[in-house]
CSV table of C-alpha atoms in Angstrom, one decimal:
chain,number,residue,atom,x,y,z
A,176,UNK,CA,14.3,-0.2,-10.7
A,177,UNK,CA,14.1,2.0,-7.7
A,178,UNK,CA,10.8,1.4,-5.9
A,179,UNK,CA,9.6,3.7,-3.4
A,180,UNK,CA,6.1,1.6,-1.5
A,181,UNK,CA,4.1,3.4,0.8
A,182,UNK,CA,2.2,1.6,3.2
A,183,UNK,CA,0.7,1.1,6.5
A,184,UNK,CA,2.9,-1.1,8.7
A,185,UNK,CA,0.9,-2.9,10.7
A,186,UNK,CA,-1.1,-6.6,10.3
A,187,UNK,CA,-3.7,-5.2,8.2
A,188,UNK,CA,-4.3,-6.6,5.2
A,189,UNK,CA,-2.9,-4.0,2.7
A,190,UNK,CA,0.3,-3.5,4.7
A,191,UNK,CA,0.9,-7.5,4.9
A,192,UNK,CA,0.6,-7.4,1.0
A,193,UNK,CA,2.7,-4.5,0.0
A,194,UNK,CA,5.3,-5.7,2.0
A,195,UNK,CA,5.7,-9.2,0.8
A,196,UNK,CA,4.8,-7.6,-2.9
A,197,UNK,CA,8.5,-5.3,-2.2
A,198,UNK,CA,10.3,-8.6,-0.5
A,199,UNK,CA,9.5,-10.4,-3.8
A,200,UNK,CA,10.5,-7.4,-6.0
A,201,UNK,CA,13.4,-7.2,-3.7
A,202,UNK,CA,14.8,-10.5,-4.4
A,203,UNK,CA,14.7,-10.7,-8.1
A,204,UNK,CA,17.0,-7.3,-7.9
A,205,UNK,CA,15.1,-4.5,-7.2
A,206,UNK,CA,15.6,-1.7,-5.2
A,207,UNK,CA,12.7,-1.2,-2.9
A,208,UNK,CA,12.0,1.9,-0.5
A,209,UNK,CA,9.3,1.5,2.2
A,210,UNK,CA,8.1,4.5,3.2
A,211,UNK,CA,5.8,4.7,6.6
A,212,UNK,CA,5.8,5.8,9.9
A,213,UNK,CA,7.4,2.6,11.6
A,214,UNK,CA,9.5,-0.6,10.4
A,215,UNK,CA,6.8,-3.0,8.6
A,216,UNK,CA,5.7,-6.1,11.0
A,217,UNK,CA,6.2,-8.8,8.1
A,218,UNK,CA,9.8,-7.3,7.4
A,219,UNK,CA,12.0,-9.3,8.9
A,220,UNK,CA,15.9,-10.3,8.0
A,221,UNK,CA,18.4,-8.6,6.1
A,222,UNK,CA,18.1,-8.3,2.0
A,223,UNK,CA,20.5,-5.4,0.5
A,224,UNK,CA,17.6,-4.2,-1.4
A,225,UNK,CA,15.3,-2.9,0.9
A,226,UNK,CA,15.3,-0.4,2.9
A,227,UNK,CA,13.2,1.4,5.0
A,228,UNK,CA,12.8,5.4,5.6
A,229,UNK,CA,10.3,6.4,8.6
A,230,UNK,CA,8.0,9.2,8.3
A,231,UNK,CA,8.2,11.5,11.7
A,232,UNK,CA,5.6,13.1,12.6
A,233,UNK,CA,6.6,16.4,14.9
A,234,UNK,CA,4.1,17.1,17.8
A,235,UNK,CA,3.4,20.7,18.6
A,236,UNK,CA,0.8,21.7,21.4
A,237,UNK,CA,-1.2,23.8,18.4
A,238,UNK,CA,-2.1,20.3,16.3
A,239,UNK,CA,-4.9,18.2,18.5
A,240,UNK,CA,-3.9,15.7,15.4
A,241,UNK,CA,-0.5,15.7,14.2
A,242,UNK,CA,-0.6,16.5,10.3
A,243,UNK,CA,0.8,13.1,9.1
A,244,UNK,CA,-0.6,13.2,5.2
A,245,UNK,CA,2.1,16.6,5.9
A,246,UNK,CA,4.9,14.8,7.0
A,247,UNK,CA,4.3,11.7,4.8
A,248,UNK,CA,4.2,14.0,1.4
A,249,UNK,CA,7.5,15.8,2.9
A,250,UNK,CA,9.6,12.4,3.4
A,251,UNK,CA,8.3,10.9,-0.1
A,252,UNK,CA,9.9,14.0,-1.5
A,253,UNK,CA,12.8,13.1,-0.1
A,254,UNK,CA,13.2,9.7,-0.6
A,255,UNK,CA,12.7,10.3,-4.7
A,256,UNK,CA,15.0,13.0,-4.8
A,257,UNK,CA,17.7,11.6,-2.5
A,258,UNK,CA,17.6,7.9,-4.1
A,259,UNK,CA,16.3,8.7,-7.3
A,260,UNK,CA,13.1,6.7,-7.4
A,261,UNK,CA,12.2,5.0,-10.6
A,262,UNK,CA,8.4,4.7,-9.1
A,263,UNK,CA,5.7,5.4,-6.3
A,264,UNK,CA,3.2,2.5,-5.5
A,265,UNK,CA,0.9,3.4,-2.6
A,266,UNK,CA,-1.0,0.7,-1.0
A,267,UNK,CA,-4.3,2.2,0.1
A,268,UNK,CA,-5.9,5.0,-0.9
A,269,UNK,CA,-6.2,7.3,2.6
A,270,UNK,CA,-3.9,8.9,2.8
A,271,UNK,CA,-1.2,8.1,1.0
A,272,UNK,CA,-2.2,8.6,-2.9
A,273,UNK,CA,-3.1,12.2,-1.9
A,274,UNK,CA,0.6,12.6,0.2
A,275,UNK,CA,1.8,11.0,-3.5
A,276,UNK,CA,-0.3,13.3,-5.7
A,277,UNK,CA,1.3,16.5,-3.6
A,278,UNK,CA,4.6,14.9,-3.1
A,279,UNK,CA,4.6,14.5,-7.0
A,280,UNK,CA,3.8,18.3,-7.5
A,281,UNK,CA,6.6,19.5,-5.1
A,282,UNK,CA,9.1,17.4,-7.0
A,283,UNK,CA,7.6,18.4,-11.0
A,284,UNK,CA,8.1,22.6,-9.6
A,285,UNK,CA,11.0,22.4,-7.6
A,286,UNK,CA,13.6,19.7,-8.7
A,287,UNK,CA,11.8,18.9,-12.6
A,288,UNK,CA,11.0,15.8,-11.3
A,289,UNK,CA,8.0,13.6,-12.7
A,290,UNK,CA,7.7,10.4,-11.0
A,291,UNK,CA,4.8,7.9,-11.5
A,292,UNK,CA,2.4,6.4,-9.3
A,293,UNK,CA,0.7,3.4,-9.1
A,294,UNK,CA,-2.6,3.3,-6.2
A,295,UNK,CA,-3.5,0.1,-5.5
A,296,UNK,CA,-7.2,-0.2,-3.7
A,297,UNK,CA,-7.3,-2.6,-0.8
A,298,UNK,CA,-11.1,-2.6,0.5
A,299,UNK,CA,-12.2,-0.3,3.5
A,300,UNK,CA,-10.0,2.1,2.1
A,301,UNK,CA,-13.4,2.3,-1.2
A,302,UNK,CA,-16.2,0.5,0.6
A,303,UNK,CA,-16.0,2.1,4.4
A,304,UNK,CA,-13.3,4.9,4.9
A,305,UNK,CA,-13.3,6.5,1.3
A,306,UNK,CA,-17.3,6.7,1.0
A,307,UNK,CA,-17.5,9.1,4.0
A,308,UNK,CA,-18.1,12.6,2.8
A,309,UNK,CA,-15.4,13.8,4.7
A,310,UNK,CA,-12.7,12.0,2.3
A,311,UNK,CA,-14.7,11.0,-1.0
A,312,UNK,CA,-13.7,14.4,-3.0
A,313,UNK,CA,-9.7,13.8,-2.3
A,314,UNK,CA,-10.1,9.9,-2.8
A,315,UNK,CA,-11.9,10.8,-5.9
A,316,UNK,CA,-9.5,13.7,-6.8
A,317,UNK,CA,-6.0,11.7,-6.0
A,318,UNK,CA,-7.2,8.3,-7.5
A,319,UNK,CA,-8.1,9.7,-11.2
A,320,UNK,CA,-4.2,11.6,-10.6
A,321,UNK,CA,-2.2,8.1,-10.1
A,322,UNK,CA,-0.8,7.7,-13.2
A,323,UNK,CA,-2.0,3.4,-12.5
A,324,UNK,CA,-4.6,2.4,-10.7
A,325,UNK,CA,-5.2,-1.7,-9.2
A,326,UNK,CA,-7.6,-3.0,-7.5
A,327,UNK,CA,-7.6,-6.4,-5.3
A,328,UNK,CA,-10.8,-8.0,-6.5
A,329,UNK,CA,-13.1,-7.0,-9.2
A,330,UNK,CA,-15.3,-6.7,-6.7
A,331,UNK,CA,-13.6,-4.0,-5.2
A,332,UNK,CA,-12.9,-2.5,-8.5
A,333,UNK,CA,-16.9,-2.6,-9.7
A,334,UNK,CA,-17.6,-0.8,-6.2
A,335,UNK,CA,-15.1,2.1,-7.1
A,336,UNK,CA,-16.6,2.4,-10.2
A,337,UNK,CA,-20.0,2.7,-8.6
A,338,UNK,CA,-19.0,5.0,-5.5
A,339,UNK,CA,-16.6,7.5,-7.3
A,340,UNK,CA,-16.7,9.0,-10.5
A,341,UNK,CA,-13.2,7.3,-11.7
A,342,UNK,CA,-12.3,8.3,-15.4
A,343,UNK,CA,-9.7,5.8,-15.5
A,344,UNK,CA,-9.1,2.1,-16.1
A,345,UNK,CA,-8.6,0.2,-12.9
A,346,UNK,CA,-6.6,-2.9,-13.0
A,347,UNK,CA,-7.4,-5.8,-11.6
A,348,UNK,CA,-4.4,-7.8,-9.6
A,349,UNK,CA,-5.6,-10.4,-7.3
A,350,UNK,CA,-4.1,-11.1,-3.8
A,351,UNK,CA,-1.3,-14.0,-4.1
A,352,UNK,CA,0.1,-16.6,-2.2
A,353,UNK,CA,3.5,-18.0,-2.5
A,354,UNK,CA,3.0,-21.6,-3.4
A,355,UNK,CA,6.1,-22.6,-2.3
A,356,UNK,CA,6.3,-21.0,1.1
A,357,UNK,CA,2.9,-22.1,1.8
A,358,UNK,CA,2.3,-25.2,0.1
A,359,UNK,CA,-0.6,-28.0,0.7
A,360,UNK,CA,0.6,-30.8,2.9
A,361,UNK,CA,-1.3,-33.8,4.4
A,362,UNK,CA,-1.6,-33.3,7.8
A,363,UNK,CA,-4.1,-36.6,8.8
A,364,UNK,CA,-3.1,-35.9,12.7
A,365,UNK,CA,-4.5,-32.4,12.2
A,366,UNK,CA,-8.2,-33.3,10.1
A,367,UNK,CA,-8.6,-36.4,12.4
A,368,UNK,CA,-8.7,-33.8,15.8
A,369,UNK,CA,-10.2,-30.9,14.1
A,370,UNK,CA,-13.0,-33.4,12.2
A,371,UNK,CA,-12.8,-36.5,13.8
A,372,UNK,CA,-15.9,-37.4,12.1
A,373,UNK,CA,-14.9,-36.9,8.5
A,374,UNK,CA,-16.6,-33.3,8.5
A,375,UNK,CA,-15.9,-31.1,5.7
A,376,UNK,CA,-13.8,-28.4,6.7
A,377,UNK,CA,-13.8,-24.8,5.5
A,378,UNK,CA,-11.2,-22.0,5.9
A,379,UNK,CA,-10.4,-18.4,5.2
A,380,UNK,CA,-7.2,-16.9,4.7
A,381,UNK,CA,-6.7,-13.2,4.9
A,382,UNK,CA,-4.3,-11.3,6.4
């Protein structure tokens, strides 16, 4: 397939995941499409299935804020029709499954275009950004339009649930790790410095 993902690019925790979610898809043979306004910081190397189309922003002295959901809708139409997109996933709900849900309506009236989307809910994007009253009518309005909806926890998924009035099932598909790339080792030099004592020690991984 021809996967278009639209993410943030930076270390957050969404961004990190979409883009090792498109590396994977990428090496078992498909064709993925980031889409974002600069080159994503866990995409390093060279794989002849991914590739990666910046979103540019124009800066006029009548926008105090640049219109990115604008530009980002604009280059999403045309990345599907230029490279024929089989797909859409957006990682995150603000903005980009409301760029998708217009980007999606541009290419159904002007090309006869109907491309799916998939939102997948991360976290702040639900339980900080998208409760605001400023956002929660076109978080509510572009999540029931996704044609799929995920979540990262159901957690996360029982808080949409609760916040928004979703009329569709959410998915759950938790976070992964690659067991191979980051498998469990004995490492005595490292437990005997950081718990000399025989402590028990606790970690997190996130992002």
């Amino acid at each position: 397939m021809k996967i278009g993902i639209v993410l943030y690019p930076t270390f957050g925790g969404s961004g990190v995941l979409a883009t090792e979610l498109g590396i994977a898809l990428a090496n078992i043979g498909h064709q993925v499409h980031y889409i974002t306004y600069r080159q994503p910081v866990r995409l390093s190397g060279f794989n002849a299935n991914i590739f990666y189309h910046e979103v540019r922003v124009p800066t006029y002295p009548l926008f105090d804020y640049p219109p990115y959901e604008t530009a980002l809708a604009s280059t999403i139409v045309d990345v599907v029709h230029n490279q024929k997109l089989d797909l859409l996933h957006v990682h995150y709900a603000i903005p980009h499954a409301s760029s998708a849900y217009m980007a999606k309506k541009i290419l159904q009236k002007n090309d006869g275009i109907t491309i799916p989307i998939i939102t997948t809910l991360h976290g702040t994007d639900i339980t900080l950004v998208g409760k605001d009253a400023t956002y929660e009518p076109v978080v509510t309005f572009s999540i029931n339009e996704s044609d799929a909806i995920t979540a990262v926890s159901a957690n996360l998924r029982d808080e949409t649930y609760k916040s928004f009035h979703i009329k569709k099932e959410i998915e759950v598909i938790q976070n992964f790790v690659d067991v191979e790339r980051f498998s469990k080792k004995p490492i005595d030099a490292f437990r005997k410095a950081v718990a000399p004592g025989g402590e028990r020690i606790i970690m997190h991984a996130s992002n």
